[in-house]
Amino acid sequence: MERSFQGAPAELELSSLTALTPLDGRYEQKVKELRPIFSEYGLIRFRVLVEIKWLLKLSEIDEVMEVPNFSKDARSFLEGVVYNFSVEDALEVKKIEKVTNHDVKAVEYFLKQKCGSHPEIAQAYINNLAHALMLKEGVNAVILPVMDELLQAIFKMAKENAHIAMLSRTHGQPASPTTLGKEMANFGSRLSRQRRIISEVEILGKFAGAVGNYNAHIAAYPEIDWPRVAEEFVRSLGISFNPYVTQIEPHDYIAELYHSVIRFNNVLMDFDRDIWSYVSLGYFKQVTKAGEIGSSTMPHKVNPIDFENSEGNLGVANQSLDHLSMKLPISRMQRDLTDSTVLRNMGVGFGYSLLAYRNALQGIKKLQVNEACLNEDLEQTWEVLAEPIQTVMRRYGVPEPYEKLKELTRGKAVTKESIRKFIEGLEIPEDAKSILLKLTPQSYIGAAEGLAKAADS
């Protein structure tokens, strides 16, 4: 085998080891559900599906005499072409494409070949809605279920840790306590909202001819209500109908979908970074499997690699999704071909997103709450009680409460004893004083526990 200057073979057989991108290499097993949908095979399969569905639709229109009303046997034959579509069939389409130099026309010729043996079926028809079907299946069958799995894991953390007090760190500095569960509920709620928005994006399709006006349809069969037929056909595929199009469906819905996924990913990135920080602070320990290496050189370490991998892959995903969102809605005049090559990358952003979701899930399974560390942190920060003390002082008209608390707390070591002494010296009602004296950093959590328990996807 010929070798390049660096010593590597000039050509390598494609495998998971030699794949150009890690989605088809290192991470193949973690994203394999997307391959039958967003691969070249998936695109061809959906094109074949659309062509055959359209042919069946035409066969039901009496005025289109060139396409007969198929018998049950003929319909079964056509449906079998879709149901049994194989990799070998896709390779045959690619073989035809080498001659036609046109990928859509190759599908048409493939179907003419495939159906030629059946006496009732003379011709196959056209392609359009494959990308919409790919997105519909990819989102509903793969992406949303894994998002739901992630949401369940985060809401479980919220409920199980609803009562565990934790020091807040606004600007990285000690702040009013919360609970670990409440912080997880925040992320669960945010992710749940974005997941709902993703599920509500309308997948749109067009079927209105070369420039969106049914020109050829009406010229050939002026008596047929083509807009109605087109809408019925598109909706029969489980896709919403877009009546105002050019040669292409303008892809605005794809931008809506991808931007929604970007927002979900951004919230998850925020989650990954916070968990990373909590691991760094010792709030979580990480449980590893026997034989796993936590650090390549330092045996005492267990690095939070799952959350780091999730964060990194979310960044790659968002870059791809953002480019498609910005590019696809823009097409010169009634169409140019810049969308064609870009649409072949529809699965890239989903692939890296799916990988990131599974990274995060894997990381969550390793987490073990370190309550002793959380409690110790709170014990060292009695100054956080300055907020409720100041608020009560204001309620009872104590002059200059902020200034007095500032004098007590800023730049000084604040202890349980110094706080109690300050409270005891306040001129406020005894019942109010009693409430303040019972406060601890661990108990000063407001409604956090209830909010965490009430959180739900």
CSV table of C-alpha atoms in Angstrom, one decimal:
chain,number,residue,atom,x,y,z
A,1,MET,CA,0.0,0.0,0.0
A,2,GLU,CA,1.3,3.5,-0.9
A,3,ARG,CA,2.3,5.5,2.1
A,4,SER,CA,2.3,9.3,2.6
A,5,PHE,CA,5.3,11.3,3.6
A,6,GLN,CA,4.5,10.9,7.3
A,7,GLY,CA,4.4,7.2,7.0
A,8,ALA,CA,0.6,6.7,7.3
A,9,PRO,CA,-1.2,4.7,4.5
A,10,ALA,CA,-2.5,6.9,1.7
A,11,GLU,CA,-5.9,5.2,1.9
A,12,LEU,CA,-7.5,3.4,4.9
A,13,GLU,CA,-10.6,1.2,4.8
A,14,LEU,CA,-13.5,3.0,6.6
A,15,SER,CA,-14.1,1.7,10.1
A,16,SER,CA,-14.9,3.1,13.5
A,17,LEU,CA,-11.1,3.4,14.0
A,18,THR,CA,-10.5,5.3,10.7
A,19,ALA,CA,-13.7,7.4,10.6
A,20,LEU,CA,-13.1,11.1,9.9
A,21,THR,CA,-15.3,12.3,12.7
A,22,PRO,CA,-15.6,10.9,16.3
A,23,LEU,CA,-19.3,10.5,15.9
A,24,ASP,CA,-18.7,7.6,13.5
A,25,GLY,CA,-15.5,6.6,15.3
A,26,ARG,CA,-14.8,6.8,19.0
A,27,TYR,CA,-18.4,7.6,20.0
A,28,GLU,CA,-20.2,5.4,17.4
A,29,GLN,CA,-22.0,3.3,20.0
A,30,LYS,CA,-23.3,6.4,21.9
A,31,VAL,CA,-25.0,7.9,18.9
A,32,LYS,CA,-25.8,4.9,16.7
A,33,GLU,CA,-29.6,5.5,16.8
A,34,LEU,CA,-29.2,8.6,14.7
A,35,ARG,CA,-27.3,6.8,11.9
A,36,PRO,CA,-30.3,5.2,10.1
A,37,ILE,CA,-32.0,8.6,10.2
A,38,PHE,CA,-29.4,11.3,9.3
A,39,SER,CA,-27.0,9.3,7.3
A,40,GLU,CA,-26.9,9.2,3.5
A,41,TYR,CA,-28.8,5.9,3.7
A,42,GLY,CA,-31.4,7.7,5.8
A,43,LEU,CA,-31.8,10.5,3.4
A,44,ILE,CA,-32.3,8.1,0.5
A,45,ARG,CA,-34.7,5.9,2.4
A,46,PHE,CA,-36.9,8.9,3.3
A,47,ARG,CA,-36.8,10.1,-0.4
A,48,VAL,CA,-38.0,6.7,-1.5
A,49,LEU,CA,-40.7,6.8,1.1
A,50,VAL,CA,-42.0,10.2,-0.1
A,51,GLU,CA,-41.9,9.2,-3.7
A,52,ILE,CA,-43.9,6.0,-3.1
A,53,LYS,CA,-46.4,7.8,-0.8
A,54,TRP,CA,-47.0,10.4,-3.5
A,55,LEU,CA,-47.4,7.8,-6.2
A,56,LEU,CA,-50.1,6.1,-4.0
A,57,LYS,CA,-51.7,9.5,-3.5
A,58,LEU,CA,-51.9,10.1,-7.3
A,59,SER,CA,-53.4,6.7,-7.8
A,60,GLU,CA,-56.4,7.8,-5.7
A,61,ILE,CA,-57.1,10.8,-8.0
A,62,ASP,CA,-59.4,9.8,-10.8
A,63,GLU,CA,-58.4,12.6,-13.1
A,64,VAL,CA,-54.8,11.4,-13.1
A,65,MET,CA,-55.5,8.6,-15.5
A,66,GLU,CA,-51.7,8.0,-16.2
A,67,VAL,CA,-51.5,6.5,-12.6
A,68,PRO,CA,-54.0,3.7,-12.2
A,69,ASN,CA,-56.0,3.1,-9.0
A,70,PHE,CA,-53.7,0.4,-7.7
A,71,SER,CA,-55.0,-3.0,-6.5
A,72,LYS,CA,-54.3,-4.2,-3.0
A,73,ASP,CA,-51.5,-6.3,-4.4
A,74,ALA,CA,-49.9,-3.3,-6.1
A,75,ARG,CA,-50.2,-1.2,-3.0
A,76,SER,CA,-48.6,-3.9,-0.9
A,77,PHE,CA,-45.8,-4.2,-3.4
A,78,LEU,CA,-45.0,-0.5,-3.2
A,79,GLU,CA,-45.3,-0.4,0.6
A,80,GLY,CA,-42.9,-3.3,0.7
A,81,VAL,CA,-40.3,-1.3,-1.2
A,82,VAL,CA,-40.2,1.2,1.7
A,83,TYR,CA,-40.5,-1.4,4.5
A,84,ASN,CA,-37.8,-3.6,3.1
A,85,PHE,CA,-35.5,-0.8,1.9
A,86,SER,CA,-31.9,-2.0,2.6
A,87,VAL,CA,-28.4,-0.7,2.5
A,88,GLU,CA,-28.0,-2.7,-0.7
A,89,ASP,CA,-30.9,-0.7,-2.2
A,90,ALA,CA,-29.2,2.6,-1.1
A,91,LEU,CA,-26.0,1.4,-2.8
A,92,GLU,CA,-27.9,0.8,-6.0
A,93,VAL,CA,-29.2,4.3,-5.9
A,94,LYS,CA,-25.6,5.6,-5.4
A,95,LYS,CA,-24.6,3.5,-8.4
A,96,ILE,CA,-27.3,5.1,-10.5
A,97,GLU,CA,-26.2,8.6,-9.2
A,98,LYS,CA,-22.7,8.1,-10.6
A,99,VAL,CA,-24.4,8.0,-14.1
A,100,THR,CA,-27.0,10.7,-13.6
A,101,ASN,CA,-24.9,13.0,-11.4
A,102,HIS,CA,-28.1,13.9,-9.7
A,103,ASP,CA,-29.1,12.4,-6.4
A,104,VAL,CA,-32.8,13.0,-6.6
A,105,LYS,CA,-33.1,11.7,-10.2
A,106,ALA,CA,-31.2,8.6,-9.1
A,107,VAL,CA,-34.0,7.7,-6.7
A,108,GLU,CA,-36.6,8.1,-9.4
A,109,TYR,CA,-34.7,5.8,-11.7
A,110,PHE,CA,-34.1,3.3,-8.9
A,111,LEU,CA,-37.9,3.1,-8.3
A,112,LYS,CA,-38.6,2.7,-12.0
A,113,GLN,CA,-36.1,-0.2,-12.0
A,114,LYS,CA,-37.6,-1.6,-8.8
A,115,CYS,CA,-41.2,-1.3,-9.9
A,116,GLY,CA,-40.7,-2.3,-13.5
A,117,SER,CA,-41.4,-5.9,-12.7
A,118,HIS,CA,-44.9,-5.2,-11.5
A,119,PRO,CA,-47.4,-4.8,-14.4
A,120,GLU,CA,-49.6,-2.2,-12.7
A,121,ILE,CA,-46.8,0.2,-11.8
A,122,ALA,CA,-45.5,2.2,-14.7
A,123,GLN,CA,-43.6,5.2,-13.1
A,124,ALA,CA,-42.5,6.6,-9.8
A,125,TYR,CA,-42.6,10.3,-9.0
A,126,ILE,CA,-40.9,13.1,-7.1
A,127,ASN,CA,-38.9,13.9,-4.0
A,128,ASN,CA,-39.4,16.7,-1.5
A,129,LEU,CA,-40.2,16.0,2.1
A,130,ALA,CA,-37.4,13.7,3.2
A,131,HIS,CA,-35.6,16.2,5.3
A,132,ALA,CA,-38.8,17.0,7.3
A,133,LEU,CA,-39.3,13.3,7.9
A,134,MET,CA,-35.7,12.9,9.0
A,135,LEU,CA,-36.1,15.7,11.5
A,136,LYS,CA,-39.4,14.4,12.7
A,137,GLU,CA,-38.1,10.9,13.4
A,138,GLY,CA,-34.8,12.0,14.8
A,139,VAL,CA,-36.3,14.4,17.3
A,140,ASN,CA,-39.3,12.2,18.3
A,141,ALA,CA,-37.6,8.8,18.3
A,142,VAL,CA,-34.1,9.7,19.7
A,143,ILE,CA,-33.5,13.2,20.9
A,144,LEU,CA,-36.6,13.8,23.0
A,145,PRO,CA,-36.5,10.5,24.8
A,146,VAL,CA,-32.9,11.0,25.9
A,147,MET,CA,-33.8,14.6,27.0
A,148,ASP,CA,-36.5,13.1,29.1
A,149,GLU,CA,-34.1,10.6,30.6
A,150,LEU,CA,-31.8,13.5,31.5
A,151,LEU,CA,-34.7,15.5,33.0
A,152,GLN,CA,-35.8,12.5,35.1
A,153,ALA,CA,-32.3,12.2,36.5
A,154,ILE,CA,-32.1,15.9,37.4
A,155,PHE,CA,-35.5,16.0,39.0
A,156,LYS,CA,-34.7,12.9,41.0
A,157,MET,CA,-31.6,14.8,42.3
A,158,ALA,CA,-33.9,17.7,43.2
A,159,LYS,CA,-36.3,15.7,45.2
A,160,GLU,CA,-33.8,13.4,47.0
A,161,ASN,CA,-31.7,16.5,48.0
A,162,ALA,CA,-34.5,18.9,48.6
A,163,HIS,CA,-33.7,19.2,52.3
A,164,ILE,CA,-29.9,19.3,52.1
A,165,ALA,CA,-28.8,22.9,52.9
A,166,MET,CA,-26.0,24.4,50.8
A,167,LEU,CA,-24.2,27.7,50.7
A,168,SER,CA,-25.0,29.8,47.7
A,169,ARG,CA,-22.1,31.5,46.0
A,170,THR,CA,-23.2,34.6,44.1
A,171,HIS,CA,-20.2,36.1,42.3
A,172,GLY,CA,-18.3,33.2,43.8
A,173,GLN,CA,-18.8,34.6,47.3
A,174,PRO,CA,-20.8,33.2,50.2
A,175,ALA,CA,-24.4,34.2,49.9
A,176,SER,CA,-27.8,33.2,51.5
A,177,PRO,CA,-28.2,29.5,51.8
A,178,THR,CA,-30.2,27.3,49.4
A,179,THR,CA,-30.6,23.6,49.2
A,180,LEU,CA,-28.8,21.3,46.8
A,181,GLY,CA,-32.2,20.0,45.6
A,182,LYS,CA,-33.5,23.5,44.9
A,183,GLU,CA,-30.5,24.2,42.7
A,184,MET,CA,-31.1,21.0,40.8
A,185,ALA,CA,-34.8,21.9,40.5
A,186,ASN,CA,-33.8,25.2,38.9
A,187,PHE,CA,-32.0,23.3,36.1
A,188,GLY,CA,-34.7,20.8,35.7
A,189,SER,CA,-37.3,23.5,35.3
A,190,ARG,CA,-35.3,25.4,32.8
A,191,LEU,CA,-34.5,22.3,30.7
A,192,SER,CA,-38.1,21.2,30.9
A,193,ARG,CA,-39.3,24.4,29.4
A,194,GLN,CA,-36.9,24.3,26.5
A,195,ARG,CA,-37.7,20.6,25.9
A,196,ARG,CA,-41.4,21.6,25.6
A,197,ILE,CA,-40.6,24.3,23.1
A,198,ILE,CA,-38.6,21.9,21.0
A,199,SER,CA,-41.5,19.4,21.0
A,200,GLU,CA,-43.9,22.2,19.9
A,201,VAL,CA,-41.9,23.3,16.8
A,202,GLU,CA,-44.0,22.6,13.7
A,203,ILE,CA,-42.2,20.4,11.2
A,204,LEU,CA,-43.3,21.9,7.8
A,205,GLY,CA,-43.4,20.6,4.3
A,206,LYS,CA,-44.2,21.9,0.8
A,207,PHE,CA,-45.4,20.1,-2.3
A,208,ALA,CA,-46.2,23.0,-4.7
A,209,GLY,CA,-44.0,22.3,-7.7
A,210,ALA,CA,-40.9,24.0,-9.1
A,211,VAL,CA,-41.5,27.5,-7.8
A,212,GLY,CA,-44.4,26.9,-5.3
A,213,ASN,CA,-47.3,27.8,-7.6
A,214,TYR,CA,-48.4,24.3,-9.0
A,215,ASN,CA,-47.6,25.6,-12.5
A,216,ALA,CA,-47.0,22.3,-14.2
A,217,HIS,CA,-49.7,20.5,-12.2
A,218,ILE,CA,-52.4,23.0,-13.3
A,219,ALA,CA,-51.2,23.1,-16.9
A,220,ALA,CA,-51.5,19.3,-17.1
A,221,TYR,CA,-54.6,18.8,-14.9
A,222,PRO,CA,-56.4,22.2,-14.5
A,223,GLU,CA,-59.5,20.5,-13.1
A,224,ILE,CA,-57.7,19.2,-10.0
A,225,ASP,CA,-57.5,21.3,-6.8
A,226,TRP,CA,-53.8,20.9,-6.4
A,227,PRO,CA,-53.3,23.0,-3.3
A,228,ARG,CA,-55.8,20.8,-1.5
A,229,VAL,CA,-54.2,17.6,-2.8
A,230,ALA,CA,-50.8,18.8,-1.8
A,231,GLU,CA,-51.9,19.7,1.7
A,232,GLU,CA,-53.7,16.4,2.2
A,233,PHE,CA,-50.6,14.6,1.1
A,234,VAL,CA,-48.2,16.5,3.3
A,235,ARG,CA,-50.4,16.1,6.3
A,236,SER,CA,-50.8,12.4,5.6
A,237,LEU,CA,-47.0,12.1,6.4
A,238,GLY,CA,-47.5,13.6,9.8
A,239,ILE,CA,-46.1,17.0,8.7
A,240,SER,CA,-47.7,20.4,8.8
A,241,PHE,CA,-48.3,22.1,5.4
A,242,ASN,CA,-46.6,25.3,4.3
A,243,PRO,CA,-48.6,26.9,1.4
A,244,TYR,CA,-46.2,29.8,0.8
A,245,VAL,CA,-43.0,28.5,-0.7
A,246,THR,CA,-40.7,28.8,-3.7
A,247,GLN,CA,-38.8,25.9,-5.2
A,248,ILE,CA,-37.9,25.0,-1.6
A,249,GLU,CA,-39.6,25.0,1.8
A,250,PRO,CA,-37.8,28.0,3.3
A,251,HIS,CA,-36.4,26.2,6.3
A,252,ASP,CA,-37.5,28.7,8.9
A,253,TYR,CA,-38.9,25.9,11.0
A,254,ILE,CA,-35.5,24.2,11.0
A,255,ALA,CA,-33.9,27.4,12.4
A,256,GLU,CA,-36.7,27.5,15.1
A,257,LEU,CA,-36.0,23.8,16.0
A,258,TYR,CA,-32.2,24.2,16.1
A,259,HIS,CA,-32.3,27.4,18.0
A,260,SER,CA,-34.5,25.7,20.6
A,261,VAL,CA,-32.0,22.8,20.9
A,262,ILE,CA,-29.2,25.4,21.3
A,263,ARG,CA,-31.1,26.9,24.2
A,264,PHE,CA,-31.6,23.5,25.8
A,265,ASN,CA,-27.9,22.8,25.3
A,266,ASN,CA,-26.9,26.1,26.8
A,267,VAL,CA,-28.9,25.4,30.0
A,268,LEU,CA,-27.2,21.9,30.2
A,269,MET,CA,-23.8,23.5,29.7
A,270,ASP,CA,-24.6,25.8,32.7
A,271,PHE,CA,-25.6,22.6,34.7
A,272,ASP,CA,-22.3,20.9,33.7
A,273,ARG,CA,-20.2,23.8,34.8
A,274,ASP,CA,-22.1,24.1,38.2
A,275,ILE,CA,-21.7,20.4,38.9
A,276,TRP,CA,-18.0,20.7,38.0
A,277,SER,CA,-17.7,23.5,40.5
A,278,TYR,CA,-19.6,21.6,43.2
A,279,VAL,CA,-17.3,18.6,42.6
A,280,SER,CA,-14.3,20.9,42.9
A,281,LEU,CA,-15.7,22.3,46.3
A,282,GLY,CA,-16.2,18.7,47.5
A,283,TYR,CA,-20.0,18.9,47.6
A,284,PHE,CA,-20.1,15.7,45.5
A,285,LYS,CA,-17.8,12.7,45.6
A,286,GLN,CA,-17.6,10.6,42.4
A,287,VAL,CA,-18.1,6.9,42.6
A,288,THR,CA,-16.1,5.0,40.0
A,289,LYS,CA,-16.2,1.4,38.7
A,290,ALA,CA,-13.5,-1.0,39.7
A,291,GLY,CA,-10.6,-0.7,37.4
A,292,GLU,CA,-11.4,2.9,36.2
A,293,ILE,CA,-8.6,5.4,36.1
A,294,GLY,CA,-9.5,8.8,37.7
A,295,SER,CA,-6.3,10.6,36.6
A,296,SER,CA,-3.5,9.4,34.3
A,297,THR,CA,-0.7,10.6,36.7
A,298,MET,CA,-2.3,11.3,40.2
A,299,PRO,CA,-3.9,8.2,41.7
A,300,HIS,CA,-5.8,10.2,44.4
A,301,LYS,CA,-7.8,12.1,41.7
A,302,VAL,CA,-11.2,11.4,40.1
A,303,ASN,CA,-11.6,14.0,37.4
A,304,PRO,CA,-15.2,15.1,36.5
A,305,ILE,CA,-14.6,14.1,32.9
A,306,ASP,CA,-18.2,13.2,32.1
A,307,PHE,CA,-19.3,16.8,32.7
A,308,GLU,CA,-16.3,18.2,30.9
A,309,ASN,CA,-17.0,16.0,27.9
A,310,SER,CA,-20.6,17.0,28.0
A,311,GLU,CA,-19.7,20.7,28.0
A,312,GLY,CA,-17.2,20.3,25.2
A,313,ASN,CA,-19.6,18.3,23.0
A,314,LEU,CA,-22.4,20.8,23.6
A,315,GLY,CA,-20.1,23.5,22.2
A,316,VAL,CA,-19.4,21.5,19.0
A,317,ALA,CA,-23.2,20.8,18.7
A,318,ASN,CA,-24.2,24.4,19.1
A,319,GLN,CA,-21.7,25.6,16.6
A,320,SER,CA,-23.2,23.3,13.9
A,321,LEU,CA,-26.8,24.0,14.9
A,322,ASP,CA,-26.2,27.7,14.9
A,323,HIS,CA,-24.6,27.7,11.4
A,324,LEU,CA,-27.5,25.8,9.9
A,325,SER,CA,-30.0,28.0,11.7
A,326,MET,CA,-28.4,31.1,10.3
A,327,LYS,CA,-27.7,29.8,6.8
A,328,LEU,CA,-30.8,27.7,5.8
A,329,PRO,CA,-33.5,30.4,5.8
A,330,ILE,CA,-31.4,32.4,3.3
A,331,SER,CA,-31.7,31.4,-0.4
A,332,ARG,CA,-31.2,33.7,-3.4
A,333,MET,CA,-34.4,34.4,-5.3
A,334,GLN,CA,-36.6,31.3,-5.7
A,335,ARG,CA,-33.7,28.9,-4.8
A,336,ASP,CA,-30.0,28.4,-4.8
A,337,LEU,CA,-28.0,25.3,-4.0
A,338,THR,CA,-26.2,26.5,-0.9
A,339,ASP,CA,-28.8,24.7,1.3
A,340,SER,CA,-28.3,21.4,-0.4
A,341,THR,CA,-24.8,20.6,0.9
A,342,VAL,CA,-25.6,22.2,4.3
A,343,LEU,CA,-28.7,20.0,4.8
A,344,ARG,CA,-26.5,16.9,4.6
A,345,ASN,CA,-25.1,18.0,8.0
A,346,MET,CA,-28.5,18.0,9.7
A,347,GLY,CA,-27.5,15.1,12.0
A,348,VAL,CA,-24.1,16.5,13.1
A,349,GLY,CA,-25.5,18.9,15.8
A,350,PHE,CA,-27.9,16.3,17.0
A,351,GLY,CA,-25.1,13.7,17.1
A,352,TYR,CA,-23.0,15.9,19.4
A,353,SER,CA,-26.0,16.9,21.4
A,354,LEU,CA,-27.0,13.3,22.0
A,355,LEU,CA,-23.4,12.5,23.0
A,356,ALA,CA,-23.4,15.4,25.5
A,357,TYR,CA,-26.7,14.3,27.0
A,358,ARG,CA,-25.3,10.8,27.6
A,359,ASN,CA,-22.0,12.2,29.0
A,360,ALA,CA,-24.1,14.2,31.5
A,361,LEU,CA,-26.2,11.2,32.4
A,362,GLN,CA,-23.1,9.1,32.9
A,363,GLY,CA,-21.7,11.7,35.2
A,364,ILE,CA,-24.9,12.1,37.3
A,365,LYS,CA,-24.8,8.3,38.0
A,366,LYS,CA,-21.4,8.7,39.6
A,367,LEU,CA,-22.3,11.5,41.9
A,368,GLN,CA,-22.6,11.0,45.7
A,369,VAL,CA,-23.5,13.9,47.9
A,370,ASN,CA,-21.0,14.8,50.6
A,371,GLU,CA,-23.2,16.2,53.3
A,372,ALA,CA,-20.3,16.6,55.7
A,373,CYS,CA,-18.6,19.0,53.3
A,374,LEU,CA,-21.8,21.0,52.7
A,375,ASN,CA,-22.4,21.3,56.4
A,376,GLU,CA,-18.8,22.4,57.2
A,377,ASP,CA,-19.0,25.1,54.5
A,378,LEU,CA,-22.2,26.5,56.2
A,379,GLU,CA,-20.6,26.3,59.7
A,380,GLN,CA,-17.8,28.6,58.4
A,381,THR,CA,-20.1,31.2,57.1
A,382,TRP,CA,-22.4,32.6,59.9
A,383,GLU,CA,-22.1,36.0,58.3
A,384,VAL,CA,-24.9,34.9,55.8
A,385,LEU,CA,-27.3,35.5,58.7
A,386,ALA,CA,-26.6,39.3,58.3
A,387,GLU,CA,-29.4,39.4,55.7
A,388,PRO,CA,-32.3,38.2,57.9
A,389,ILE,CA,-31.0,40.1,60.9
A,390,GLN,CA,-30.9,43.3,58.9
A,391,THR,CA,-34.4,42.7,57.5
A,392,VAL,CA,-35.9,42.2,61.0
A,393,MET,CA,-34.1,45.3,62.2
A,394,ARG,CA,-35.7,47.4,59.4
A,395,ARG,CA,-39.1,46.0,60.3
A,396,TYR,CA,-38.8,47.2,63.9
A,397,GLY,CA,-37.3,50.6,63.0
A,398,VAL,CA,-33.8,50.0,64.3
A,399,PRO,CA,-31.7,52.8,62.9
A,400,GLU,CA,-28.9,52.2,60.3
A,401,PRO,CA,-29.3,48.4,60.2
A,402,TYR,CA,-27.1,47.9,57.1
A,403,GLU,CA,-24.3,50.0,58.5
A,404,LYS,CA,-24.3,48.1,61.8
A,405,LEU,CA,-24.2,44.7,60.1
A,406,LYS,CA,-21.5,45.9,57.8
A,407,GLU,CA,-19.5,46.9,60.9
A,408,LEU,CA,-20.0,43.5,62.4
A,409,THR,CA,-19.3,41.3,59.3
A,410,ARG,CA,-17.2,42.9,56.7
A,411,GLY,CA,-13.5,41.8,56.7
A,412,LYS,CA,-14.0,40.1,60.1
A,413,ALA,CA,-14.3,36.5,61.2
A,414,VAL,CA,-18.0,36.0,62.1
A,415,THR,CA,-18.8,33.2,64.5
A,416,LYS,CA,-22.0,31.8,66.0
A,417,GLU,CA,-21.1,33.5,69.2
A,418,SER,CA,-20.6,37.0,67.7
A,419,ILE,CA,-23.8,36.7,65.8
A,420,ARG,CA,-25.8,35.7,68.9
A,421,LYS,CA,-24.2,38.5,71.0
A,422,PHE,CA,-25.2,41.0,68.3
A,423,ILE,CA,-28.8,39.7,68.2
A,424,GLU,CA,-29.1,39.7,72.0
A,425,GLY,CA,-28.1,43.4,72.0
A,426,LEU,CA,-30.9,44.5,69.6
A,427,GLU,CA,-33.8,46.5,70.8
A,428,ILE,CA,-36.6,44.5,69.1
A,429,PRO,CA,-39.5,42.4,70.5
A,430,GLU,CA,-38.5,39.3,72.3
A,431,ASP,CA,-40.4,37.0,70.0
A,432,ALA,CA,-38.6,38.4,67.0
A,433,LYS,CA,-35.3,38.1,68.9
A,434,SER,CA,-36.1,34.5,69.7
A,435,ILE,CA,-36.7,33.7,66.0
A,436,LEU,CA,-33.4,35.2,65.0
A,437,LEU,CA,-31.5,33.3,67.8
A,438,LYS,CA,-32.8,30.0,66.5
A,439,LEU,CA,-31.6,30.7,63.0
A,440,THR,CA,-28.5,28.9,61.7
A,441,PRO,CA,-26.9,28.9,58.3
A,442,GLN,CA,-28.3,25.3,57.8
A,443,SER,CA,-31.9,26.4,58.7
A,444,TYR,CA,-31.9,29.7,56.8
A,445,ILE,CA,-33.1,28.2,53.5
A,446,GLY,CA,-36.5,29.9,53.1
A,447,ALA,CA,-38.8,28.0,50.8
A,448,ALA,CA,-36.0,26.1,49.1
A,449,GLU,CA,-37.0,22.6,50.3
A,450,GLY,CA,-40.7,23.0,49.3
A,451,LEU,CA,-39.8,24.4,45.9
A,452,ALA,CA,-37.4,21.5,45.2
A,453,LYS,CA,-40.0,18.9,46.2
A,454,ALA,CA,-42.7,20.6,44.1
A,455,ALA,CA,-40.5,20.7,41.0
A,456,ASP,CA,-41.7,18.4,38.2
A,457,SER,CA,-41.1,18.0,34.5
